[in-house]
């Protein structure tokens, strides 16, 4: 069993993806070819955001947004410490200071009730992470941002396809940033990502920053990066979009089924909470366990791969420790000690899922 089954996905989409790639090889426009615009248009239609700017990765998407906000040295960006490093890493790379605010223990997303106390005169933006594929409390976060004149950047690397109050992730705030890393809910076959915004000026800034700050060819109006997504990777995403709706539905089904089966098999099992006004596309199907290493070893013996997202909160990482006291964010510290992700992908079969649940029940017994 694969932790994320990309082989079955390719088997189902093989003709489509191969034809898409062959088209690029035939026209030879490898950089900003027609598939780039076609993919951006398709993702605009999907999310409802006004603009989509494809970029080299999810990490690059975060960096380019922060550059578009014209972050000055010392400007603060509020985020969660319970995330992949790229979130805080790009804040620092853009010249900013990450300010860590703790998570809600049941959803593992940033706790909006703690945000206002962290706002200072230097705060420029709030960067919530839609962890595991569930959007944070974006309504509350947007209200705080509006009150204080801040931008909101959704790190939606794990949540493409998720819904929140009837709208799609990536179309909920100033910016939405997603990743097409192969194992994300919508992945390509290398690195890729996208920025979404409905602000015309910020969209234009992101487009310029993506290509070395050029407002026209060889006119460099601002600092930029080499941050384009290549045509071949856009072709792969287009090839996968044909059954993406089905994949999202299947992920939601599998998430519900995991919950049902785990609760039936393991009394007192502790699962992630999903709020009523949103869904979770389960980039990772993550549960809380005690004695994690032993449980993982037993599952491995039973042929069930697991992973940990993430074993340390960022303020306990050497590179980010200086931004916070080690005792801060206790819920993030506790979650990092107990989270464990189970195999999840749209092609996971009901039988495979059943054997994962049985193996976990056995491992915990
Ligand atoms: C994957 C991920 C990123 C980075 O995306 P890349 O495309 O790998 O650069 C950023 N933030 C979160 C929360 C992620 O899961």
PDB file of N, CA and C in Angstrom, residues 151-193:
ATOM      1  N   UNK A 151      -3.413  42.531   5.312  1.00  0.00           N
ATOM      2  CA  UNK A 151      -3.689  41.571   4.246  1.00  0.00           C
ATOM      3  C   UNK A 151      -3.804  40.175   4.850  1.00  0.00           C
ATOM      4  N   UNK A 152      -4.517  39.294   4.168  1.00  0.00           N
ATOM      5  CA  UNK A 152      -4.607  37.895   4.592  1.00  0.00           C
ATOM      6  C   UNK A 152      -4.117  37.010   3.455  1.00  0.00           C
ATOM      7  N   UNK A 153      -3.147  36.171   3.754  1.00  0.00           N
ATOM      8  CA  UNK A 153      -2.616  35.220   2.777  1.00  0.00           C
ATOM      9  C   UNK A 153      -2.961  33.826   3.263  1.00  0.00           C
ATOM     10  N   UNK A 154      -3.821  33.125   2.533  1.00  0.00           N
ATOM     11  CA  UNK A 154      -4.137  31.745   2.907  1.00  0.00           C
ATOM     12  C   UNK A 154      -3.045  30.824   2.362  1.00  0.00           C
ATOM     13  N   UNK A 155      -2.333  30.137   3.244  1.00  0.00           N
ATOM     14  CA  UNK A 155      -1.436  29.081   2.775  1.00  0.00           C
ATOM     15  C   UNK A 155      -2.314  27.864   2.517  1.00  0.00           C
ATOM     16  N   UNK A 156      -2.738  27.762   1.252  1.00  0.00           N
ATOM     17  CA  UNK A 156      -3.685  26.720   0.850  1.00  0.00           C
ATOM     18  C   UNK A 156      -2.975  25.584   0.128  1.00  0.00           C
ATOM     19  N   UNK A 157      -1.714  25.358   0.485  1.00  0.00           N
ATOM     20  CA  UNK A 157      -0.929  24.309  -0.179  1.00  0.00           C
ATOM     21  C   UNK A 157      -1.570  22.937  -0.010  1.00  0.00           C
ATOM     22  N   UNK A 158      -2.325  22.754   1.095  1.00  0.00           N
ATOM     23  CA  UNK A 158      -2.914  21.436   1.358  1.00  0.00           C
ATOM     24  C   UNK A 158      -4.418  21.404   1.100  1.00  0.00           C
ATOM     25  N   UNK A 159      -5.001  22.519   0.684  1.00  0.00           N
ATOM     26  CA  UNK A 159      -6.471  22.591   0.694  1.00  0.00           C
ATOM     27  C   UNK A 159      -7.097  22.887  -0.653  1.00  0.00           C
ATOM     28  N   UNK A 160      -6.358  22.749  -1.762  1.00  0.00           N
ATOM     29  CA  UNK A 160      -7.000  23.060  -3.044  1.00  0.00           C
ATOM     30  C   UNK A 160      -8.183  22.107  -3.240  1.00  0.00           C
ATOM     31  N   UNK A 161      -9.347  22.681  -3.548  1.00  0.00           N
ATOM     32  CA  UNK A 161     -10.558  21.876  -3.710  1.00  0.00           C
ATOM     33  C   UNK A 161     -11.480  21.927  -2.507  1.00  0.00           C
ATOM     34  N   UNK A 162     -10.967  22.385  -1.350  1.00  0.00           N
ATOM     35  CA  UNK A 162     -11.800  22.446  -0.147  1.00  0.00           C
ATOM     36  C   UNK A 162     -12.793  23.602  -0.232  1.00  0.00           C
ATOM     37  N   UNK A 163     -13.900  23.469   0.483  1.00  0.00           N
ATOM     38  CA  UNK A 163     -14.923  24.519   0.512  1.00  0.00           C
ATOM     39  C   UNK A 163     -15.066  25.082   1.911  1.00  0.00           C
ATOM     40  N   UNK A 164     -15.409  26.380   1.935  1.00  0.00           N
ATOM     41  CA  UNK A 164     -15.634  27.085   3.203  1.00  0.00           C
ATOM     42  C   UNK A 164     -16.831  28.000   2.986  1.00  0.00           C
ATOM     43  N   UNK A 165     -17.894  27.796   3.723  1.00  0.00           N
ATOM     44  CA  UNK A 165     -19.113  28.605   3.592  1.00  0.00           C
ATOM     45  C   UNK A 165     -19.500  28.792   2.126  1.00  0.00           C
ATOM     46  N   UNK A 166     -19.445  27.717   1.363  1.00  0.00           N
ATOM     47  CA  UNK A 166     -19.897  27.740  -0.034  1.00  0.00           C
ATOM     48  C   UNK A 166     -18.901  28.311  -1.023  1.00  0.00           C
ATOM     49  N   UNK A 167     -17.755  28.781  -0.548  1.00  0.00           N
ATOM     50  CA  UNK A 167     -16.713  29.271  -1.459  1.00  0.00           C
ATOM     51  C   UNK A 167     -15.504  28.337  -1.406  1.00  0.00           C
ATOM     52  N   UNK A 168     -14.678  28.441  -2.448  1.00  0.00           N
ATOM     53  CA  UNK A 168     -13.523  27.545  -2.521  1.00  0.00           C
ATOM     54  C   UNK A 168     -12.305  28.126  -1.808  1.00  0.00           C
ATOM     55  N   UNK A 169     -11.540  27.265  -1.182  1.00  0.00           N
ATOM     56  CA  UNK A 169     -10.211  27.615  -0.684  1.00  0.00           C
ATOM     57  C   UNK A 169      -9.445  28.279  -1.826  1.00  0.00           C
ATOM     58  N   UNK A 170      -8.619  29.232  -1.499  1.00  0.00           N
ATOM     59  CA  UNK A 170      -7.846  30.059  -2.461  1.00  0.00           C
ATOM     60  C   UNK A 170      -8.621  31.289  -2.919  1.00  0.00           C
ATOM     61  N   UNK A 171      -9.933  31.332  -2.636  1.00  0.00           N
ATOM     62  CA  UNK A 171     -10.741  32.490  -3.007  1.00  0.00           C
ATOM     63  C   UNK A 171     -11.419  33.076  -1.770  1.00  0.00           C
ATOM     64  N   UNK A 172     -10.682  33.159  -0.673  1.00  0.00           N
ATOM     65  CA  UNK A 172     -11.316  33.549   0.583  1.00  0.00           C
ATOM     66  C   UNK A 172     -10.694  34.793   1.216  1.00  0.00           C
ATOM     67  N   UNK A 173      -9.583  35.261   0.646  1.00  0.00           N
ATOM     68  CA  UNK A 173      -8.867  36.344   1.320  1.00  0.00           C
ATOM     69  C   UNK A 173      -8.041  37.118   0.291  1.00  0.00           C
ATOM     70  N   UNK A 174      -7.203  38.037   0.767  1.00  0.00           N
ATOM     71  CA  UNK A 174      -6.407  38.868  -0.158  1.00  0.00           C
ATOM     72  C   UNK A 174      -5.691  37.989  -1.179  1.00  0.00           C
ATOM     73  N   UNK A 175      -5.016  36.965  -0.668  1.00  0.00           N
ATOM     74  CA  UNK A 175      -4.321  36.000  -1.518  1.00  0.00           C
ATOM     75  C   UNK A 175      -4.640  34.586  -1.055  1.00  0.00           C
ATOM     76  N   UNK A 176      -4.684  33.669  -1.998  1.00  0.00           N
ATOM     77  CA  UNK A 176      -4.647  32.245  -1.692  1.00  0.00           C
ATOM     78  C   UNK A 176      -3.463  31.668  -2.439  1.00  0.00           C
ATOM     79  N   UNK A 177      -2.658  30.858  -1.741  1.00  0.00           N
ATOM     80  CA  UNK A 177      -1.468  30.271  -2.363  1.00  0.00           C
ATOM     81  C   UNK A 177      -1.573  28.766  -2.299  1.00  0.00           C
ATOM     82  N   UNK A 178      -1.473  28.098  -3.443  1.00  0.00           N
ATOM     83  CA  UNK A 178      -1.497  26.642  -3.387  1.00  0.00           C
ATOM     84  C   UNK A 178      -0.247  26.052  -4.011  1.00  0.00           C
ATOM     85  N   UNK A 179      -0.094  24.743  -3.823  1.00  0.00           N
ATOM     86  CA  UNK A 179       1.075  23.995  -4.305  1.00  0.00           C
ATOM     87  C   UNK A 179       0.596  22.841  -5.168  1.00  0.00           C
ATOM     88  N   UNK A 180       1.346  22.565  -6.240  1.00  0.00           N
ATOM     89  CA  UNK A 180       1.066  21.377  -7.053  1.00  0.00           C
ATOM     90  C   UNK A 180       2.154  20.328  -6.888  1.00  0.00           C
ATOM     91  N   UNK A 181       2.851  20.365  -5.750  1.00  0.00           N
ATOM     92  CA  UNK A 181       3.779  19.297  -5.379  1.00  0.00           C
ATOM     93  C   UNK A 181       3.025  17.970  -5.584  1.00  0.00           C
ATOM     94  N   UNK A 182       3.704  16.935  -6.091  1.00  0.00           N
ATOM     95  CA  UNK A 182       2.973  15.722  -6.517  1.00  0.00           C
ATOM     96  C   UNK A 182       2.003  15.141  -5.491  1.00  0.00           C
ATOM     97  N   UNK A 183       2.322  15.242  -4.193  1.00  0.00           N
ATOM     98  CA  UNK A 183       1.462  14.596  -3.204  1.00  0.00           C
ATOM     99  C   UNK A 183       0.336  15.484  -2.692  1.00  0.00           C
ATOM    100  N   UNK A 184       0.219  16.707  -3.184  1.00  0.00           N
ATOM    101  CA  UNK A 184      -0.871  17.586  -2.719  1.00  0.00           C
ATOM    102  C   UNK A 184      -2.182  17.166  -3.389  1.00  0.00           C
ATOM    103  N   UNK A 185      -3.315  17.673  -2.900  1.00  0.00           N
ATOM    104  CA  UNK A 185      -4.598  17.244  -3.481  1.00  0.00           C
ATOM    105  C   UNK A 185      -4.661  17.427  -5.006  1.00  0.00           C
ATOM    106  N   UNK A 186      -4.109  18.505  -5.547  1.00  0.00           N
ATOM    107  CA  UNK A 186      -3.976  18.635  -7.004  1.00  0.00           C
ATOM    108  C   UNK A 186      -2.481  18.778  -7.279  1.00  0.00           C
ATOM    109  N   UNK A 187      -1.885  17.726  -7.801  1.00  0.00           N
ATOM    110  CA  UNK A 187      -0.428  17.727  -7.966  1.00  0.00           C
ATOM    111  C   UNK A 187      -0.002  17.650  -9.421  1.00  0.00           C
ATOM    112  N   UNK A 188       1.192  18.137  -9.714  1.00  0.00           N
ATOM    113  CA  UNK A 188       1.766  17.939 -11.050  1.00  0.00           C
ATOM    114  C   UNK A 188       2.858  16.876 -10.917  1.00  0.00           C
ATOM    115  N   UNK A 189       3.775  16.801 -11.868  1.00  0.00           N
ATOM    116  CA  UNK A 189       4.841  15.798 -11.808  1.00  0.00           C
ATOM    117  C   UNK A 189       6.190  16.455 -11.583  1.00  0.00           C
ATOM    118  N   UNK A 190       6.217  17.416 -10.685  1.00  0.00           N
ATOM    119  CA  UNK A 190       7.431  18.123 -10.341  1.00  0.00           C
ATOM    120  C   UNK A 190       7.022  19.198  -9.356  1.00  0.00           C
ATOM    121  N   UNK A 191       7.580  20.374  -9.499  1.00  0.00           N
ATOM    122  CA  UNK A 191       7.176  21.492  -8.647  1.00  0.00           C
ATOM    123  C   UNK A 191       6.251  22.437  -9.408  1.00  0.00           C
ATOM    124  N   UNK A 192       5.311  22.995  -8.691  1.00  0.00           N
ATOM    125  CA  UNK A 192       4.407  23.982  -9.285  1.00  0.00           C
ATOM    126  C   UNK A 192       3.555  24.587  -8.194  1.00  0.00           C
ATOM    127  N   UNK A 193       2.934  25.712  -8.485  1.00  0.00           N
ATOM    128  CA  UNK A 193       2.059  26.334  -7.507  1.00  0.00           C
ATOM    129  C   UNK A 193       1.262  27.449  -8.161  1.00  0.00           C
TER     130      UNK A 193
END
